[in-house]
Amino acid sequence: GIVRPPSSRQRSPLPPPLSPPLPQPSPPPLASTGVASPAEEQQRRREQQQQRRQQQQAERQRDGGEERGAEQQRGEKRGGGGPGGVRRATNQREHDERPIAAAPLSGAESEAAEGVDDVPPPEPLEAASRKEAEACGLLELYGEEVAARVFSRSWQVRQSGMAAAAAKAPSLVGERRALAAAAKVMLIGASDKMVNVFLASLDVLAALISSPGALGSRDAERELRPLLLSWRDKLSDSNGRVRDAAEGALLALCSLPAIGPSAVGALLVAPLPPAKRNSSQAWLGRLAPLQRLLREHGPQVRELSDPALRLPQEAPRS
């Protein structure tokens, strides 16, 4: 027989079914690279900064204790001036047995000077700044460190200087020129363009108000007069926080017998300078605290009722 080739019409047999793919082994987990995430790195830096601050504070307290012990021994040899011959501060704060004018910064004052984050040390005082600080007693009472911070070119350093001055101000009550030095610090803060520095300077006022006798002298109004004018100008500031803080500072002085609501009210009803008479913000800045003053101290400021009523009449009309 003859073998014939298969016809093209005949189907070729189907290929055998494919076997299912074998499962691939999962790749091994990547080895840790040892690099922390940004959040972990930030937390680690905060913990390190906190540890450094605690260590520095402990060292300052230890050094301060040794210095006070040596000062007490020297005072016992000299005699007089209280226990150990060392003058005692008037408010009995911690570490008060030491000469006030030459006292080193306490732990709270140093922490306030450093702020939340590490603040660089201030640059040395320039000749003009040193002369200005000596004239008001700032350098004598607050020391070189605080004075240099207050006059620093860096706003962060100036802010820490305001905080350090606020921490030390209560311990200076009764000292000669203490009010003049504190007023100078607040005036520098009031003229600062940085909002945080101005707000920090008001902590000095809060410290003085809470210290009995700090603002009770007859010269209080004279010493604070330039400061009151500066706060009044800030009532028309474009920043709402600045306006509210200036208004609160002025009204806080109404409760002090040495100043009182009449002196503050006289500032508010005084005529506006010609350059600001067409500024609606300047008029509103005056009227808001004046309304509050009349509401809270009406019987004491009756003589201001007529000037207060004339003040809106002088405002520009649209």
PDB file of N, CA, C and O in Angstrom, residues 32 44 47 67 70 72-74 93 139 151 167 172 193 209 220 241 249 257 261 268 271-272 279 301-303 307 312:
ATOM      1  N   SER A  32      16.958  46.950  57.332  1.00  0.00           N
ATOM      2  CA  SER A  32      16.824  48.324  57.797  1.00  0.00           C
ATOM      3  C   SER A  32      18.055  49.121  57.442  1.00  0.00           C
ATOM      4  O   SER A  32      19.189  48.668  57.637  1.00  0.00           O
ATOM      5  N   ARG A  44      13.937  63.169  68.216  1.00  0.00           N
ATOM      6  CA  ARG A  44      15.234  62.917  68.841  1.00  0.00           C
ATOM      7  C   ARG A  44      15.967  64.219  69.129  1.00  0.00           C
ATOM      8  O   ARG A  44      16.574  64.384  70.195  1.00  0.00           O
ATOM      9  N   GLU A  47      14.428  65.871  72.198  1.00  0.00           N
ATOM     10  CA  GLU A  47      14.858  65.215  73.436  1.00  0.00           C
ATOM     11  C   GLU A  47      16.292  65.594  73.799  1.00  0.00           C
ATOM     12  O   GLU A  47      16.617  65.817  74.966  1.00  0.00           O
ATOM     13  N   GLU A  67      28.896  79.888  94.490  1.00  0.00           N
ATOM     14  CA  GLU A  67      29.173  81.328  94.531  1.00  0.00           C
ATOM     15  C   GLU A  67      28.486  81.977  95.721  1.00  0.00           C
ATOM     16  O   GLU A  67      29.042  82.847  96.376  1.00  0.00           O
ATOM     17  N   ALA A  70      30.456  81.231  98.857  1.00  0.00           N
ATOM     18  CA  ALA A  70      31.652  82.068  98.971  1.00  0.00           C
ATOM     19  C   ALA A  70      31.278  83.497  99.329  1.00  0.00           C
ATOM     20  O   ALA A  70      31.946  84.156 100.129  1.00  0.00           O
ATOM     21  N   GLN A  72      28.674  84.434 101.022  1.00  0.00           N
ATOM     22  CA  GLN A  72      28.246  84.478 102.425  1.00  0.00           C
ATOM     23  C   GLN A  72      29.453  84.493 103.356  1.00  0.00           C
ATOM     24  O   GLN A  72      29.465  85.190 104.373  1.00  0.00           O
ATOM     25  N   GLN A  73      30.496  83.715 103.017  1.00  0.00           N
ATOM     26  CA  GLN A  73      31.700  83.726 103.845  1.00  0.00           C
ATOM     27  C   GLN A  73      32.359  85.102 103.829  1.00  0.00           C
ATOM     28  O   GLN A  73      32.806  85.606 104.851  1.00  0.00           O
ATOM     29  N   ARG A  74      32.398  85.729 102.653  1.00  0.00           N
ATOM     30  CA  ARG A  74      32.983  87.069 102.584  1.00  0.00           C
ATOM     31  C   ARG A  74      32.131  88.056 103.370  1.00  0.00           C
ATOM     32  O   ARG A  74      32.645  88.959 104.022  1.00  0.00           O
ATOM     33  N   ARG A  93      12.608  85.925  96.437  1.00  0.00           N
ATOM     34  CA  ARG A  93      12.632  84.908  95.390  1.00  0.00           C
ATOM     35  C   ARG A  93      13.746  83.907  95.656  1.00  0.00           C
ATOM     36  O   ARG A  93      14.608  84.099  96.517  1.00  0.00           O
ATOM     37  N   LEU A 139      21.811  98.645  82.379  1.00  0.00           N
ATOM     38  CA  LEU A 139      23.038  97.851  82.457  1.00  0.00           C
ATOM     39  C   LEU A 139      23.391  97.532  83.897  1.00  0.00           C
ATOM     40  O   LEU A 139      23.842  96.427  84.216  1.00  0.00           O
ATOM     41  N   PHE A 151      19.315  94.852  73.167  1.00  0.00           N
ATOM     42  CA  PHE A 151      19.788  95.700  72.076  1.00  0.00           C
ATOM     43  C   PHE A 151      20.330  94.893  70.895  1.00  0.00           C
ATOM     44  O   PHE A 151      20.963  95.467  70.006  1.00  0.00           O
ATOM     45  N   ALA A 167      11.529  88.205  83.826  1.00  0.00           N
ATOM     46  CA  ALA A 167      11.789  87.288  84.930  1.00  0.00           C
ATOM     47  C   ALA A 167      12.551  87.954  86.073  1.00  0.00           C
ATOM     48  O   ALA A 167      12.380  87.594  87.238  1.00  0.00           O
ATOM     49  N   LEU A 172      13.840  93.468  91.423  1.00  0.00           N
ATOM     50  CA  LEU A 172      14.458  94.792  91.468  1.00  0.00           C
ATOM     51  C   LEU A 172      13.553  95.849  92.082  1.00  0.00           C
ATOM     52  O   LEU A 172      13.903  97.024  92.075  1.00  0.00           O
ATOM     53  N   LYS A 193       9.716  96.389  65.356  1.00  0.00           N
ATOM     54  CA  LYS A 193       8.819  96.053  64.251  1.00  0.00           C
ATOM     55  C   LYS A 193       8.349  94.608  64.304  1.00  0.00           C
ATOM     56  O   LYS A 193       7.370  94.264  63.625  1.00  0.00           O
ATOM     57  N   ILE A 209       3.155  94.842  87.472  1.00  0.00           N
ATOM     58  CA  ILE A 209       1.826  94.998  88.065  1.00  0.00           C
ATOM     59  C   ILE A 209       1.604  93.987  89.179  1.00  0.00           C
ATOM     60  O   ILE A 209       0.978  94.284  90.201  1.00  0.00           O
ATOM     61  N   ALA A 220       5.814 107.485  88.592  1.00  0.00           N
ATOM     62  CA  ALA A 220       5.460 106.411  87.667  1.00  0.00           C
ATOM     63  C   ALA A 220       4.910 106.956  86.359  1.00  0.00           C
ATOM     64  O   ALA A 220       5.308 106.526  85.270  1.00  0.00           O
ATOM     65  N   ARG A 241      -3.408  91.590  66.720  1.00  0.00           N
ATOM     66  CA  ARG A 241      -2.785  91.187  67.983  1.00  0.00           C
ATOM     67  C   ARG A 241      -2.092  92.372  68.643  1.00  0.00           C
ATOM     68  O   ARG A 241      -2.134  92.524  69.865  1.00  0.00           O
ATOM     69  N   ALA A 249      -2.728  96.823  77.574  1.00  0.00           N
ATOM     70  CA  ALA A 249      -1.685  97.426  78.401  1.00  0.00           C
ATOM     71  C   ALA A 249      -2.131  98.773  78.951  1.00  0.00           C
ATOM     72  O   ALA A 249      -1.908  99.092  80.125  1.00  0.00           O
ATOM     73  N   PRO A 257      -3.011 103.296  91.252  1.00  0.00           N
ATOM     74  CA  PRO A 257      -3.269 104.654  91.786  1.00  0.00           C
ATOM     75  C   PRO A 257      -2.312 105.701  91.246  1.00  0.00           C
ATOM     76  O   PRO A 257      -2.686 106.869  91.098  1.00  0.00           O
ATOM     77  N   PRO A 261      -7.327 105.869  85.670  1.00  0.00           N
ATOM     78  CA  PRO A 261      -8.058 105.986  84.396  1.00  0.00           C
ATOM     79  C   PRO A 261      -8.057 107.390  83.813  1.00  0.00           C
ATOM     80  O   PRO A 261      -8.189 107.548  82.598  1.00  0.00           O
ATOM     81  N   LEU A 268      -6.373 109.165  75.353  1.00  0.00           N
ATOM     82  CA  LEU A 268      -7.270 108.681  74.311  1.00  0.00           C
ATOM     83  C   LEU A 268      -8.073 109.804  73.667  1.00  0.00           C
ATOM     84  O   LEU A 268      -8.449 109.700  72.497  1.00  0.00           O
ATOM     85  N   PRO A 271      -6.180 115.221  70.706  1.00  0.00           N
ATOM     86  CA  PRO A 271      -6.341 115.336  69.245  1.00  0.00           C
ATOM     87  C   PRO A 271      -5.330 114.466  68.506  1.00  0.00           C
ATOM     88  O   PRO A 271      -4.191 114.283  68.938  1.00  0.00           O
ATOM     89  N   LEU A 272      -5.767 113.925  67.395  1.00  0.00           N
ATOM     90  CA  LEU A 272      -4.877 113.137  66.565  1.00  0.00           C
ATOM     91  C   LEU A 272      -3.920 114.044  65.810  1.00  0.00           C
ATOM     92  O   LEU A 272      -4.257 115.189  65.478  1.00  0.00           O
ATOM     93  N   SER A 279      -7.317 108.988  58.821  1.00  0.00           N
ATOM     94  CA  SER A 279      -7.200 107.541  58.938  1.00  0.00           C
ATOM     95  C   SER A 279      -8.353 107.009  59.794  1.00  0.00           C
ATOM     96  O   SER A 279      -8.449 107.309  60.981  1.00  0.00           O
ATOM     97  N   VAL A 301     -14.065 109.195  85.418  1.00  0.00           N
ATOM     98  CA  VAL A 301     -13.631 109.911  84.208  1.00  0.00           C
ATOM     99  C   VAL A 301     -14.793 110.720  83.635  1.00  0.00           C
ATOM    100  O   VAL A 301     -14.949 110.834  82.417  1.00  0.00           O
ATOM    101  N   ARG A 302     -15.608 111.271  84.493  1.00  0.00           N
ATOM    102  CA  ARG A 302     -16.737 112.065  84.008  1.00  0.00           C
ATOM    103  C   ARG A 302     -16.277 113.300  83.242  1.00  0.00           C
ATOM    104  O   ARG A 302     -16.946 113.762  82.313  1.00  0.00           O
ATOM    105  N   GLU A 303     -15.131 113.840  83.645  1.00  0.00           N
ATOM    106  CA  GLU A 303     -14.655 115.042  82.958  1.00  0.00           C
ATOM    107  C   GLU A 303     -14.252 114.755  81.520  1.00  0.00           C
ATOM    108  O   GLU A 303     -14.053 115.676  80.725  1.00  0.00           O
ATOM    109  N   PRO A 307     -15.027 115.645  75.934  1.00  0.00           N
ATOM    110  CA  PRO A 307     -14.026 115.384  74.890  1.00  0.00           C
ATOM    111  C   PRO A 307     -14.263 114.082  74.152  1.00  0.00           C
ATOM    112  O   PRO A 307     -13.988 113.981  72.953  1.00  0.00           O
ATOM    113  N   PRO A 312     -15.620 111.691  68.044  1.00  0.00           N
ATOM    114  CA  PRO A 312     -16.172 111.180  66.771  1.00  0.00           C
ATOM    115  C   PRO A 312     -16.559 112.290  65.813  1.00  0.00           C
ATOM    116  O   PRO A 312     -16.561 112.084  64.592  1.00  0.00           O
TER     117      PRO A 312
END
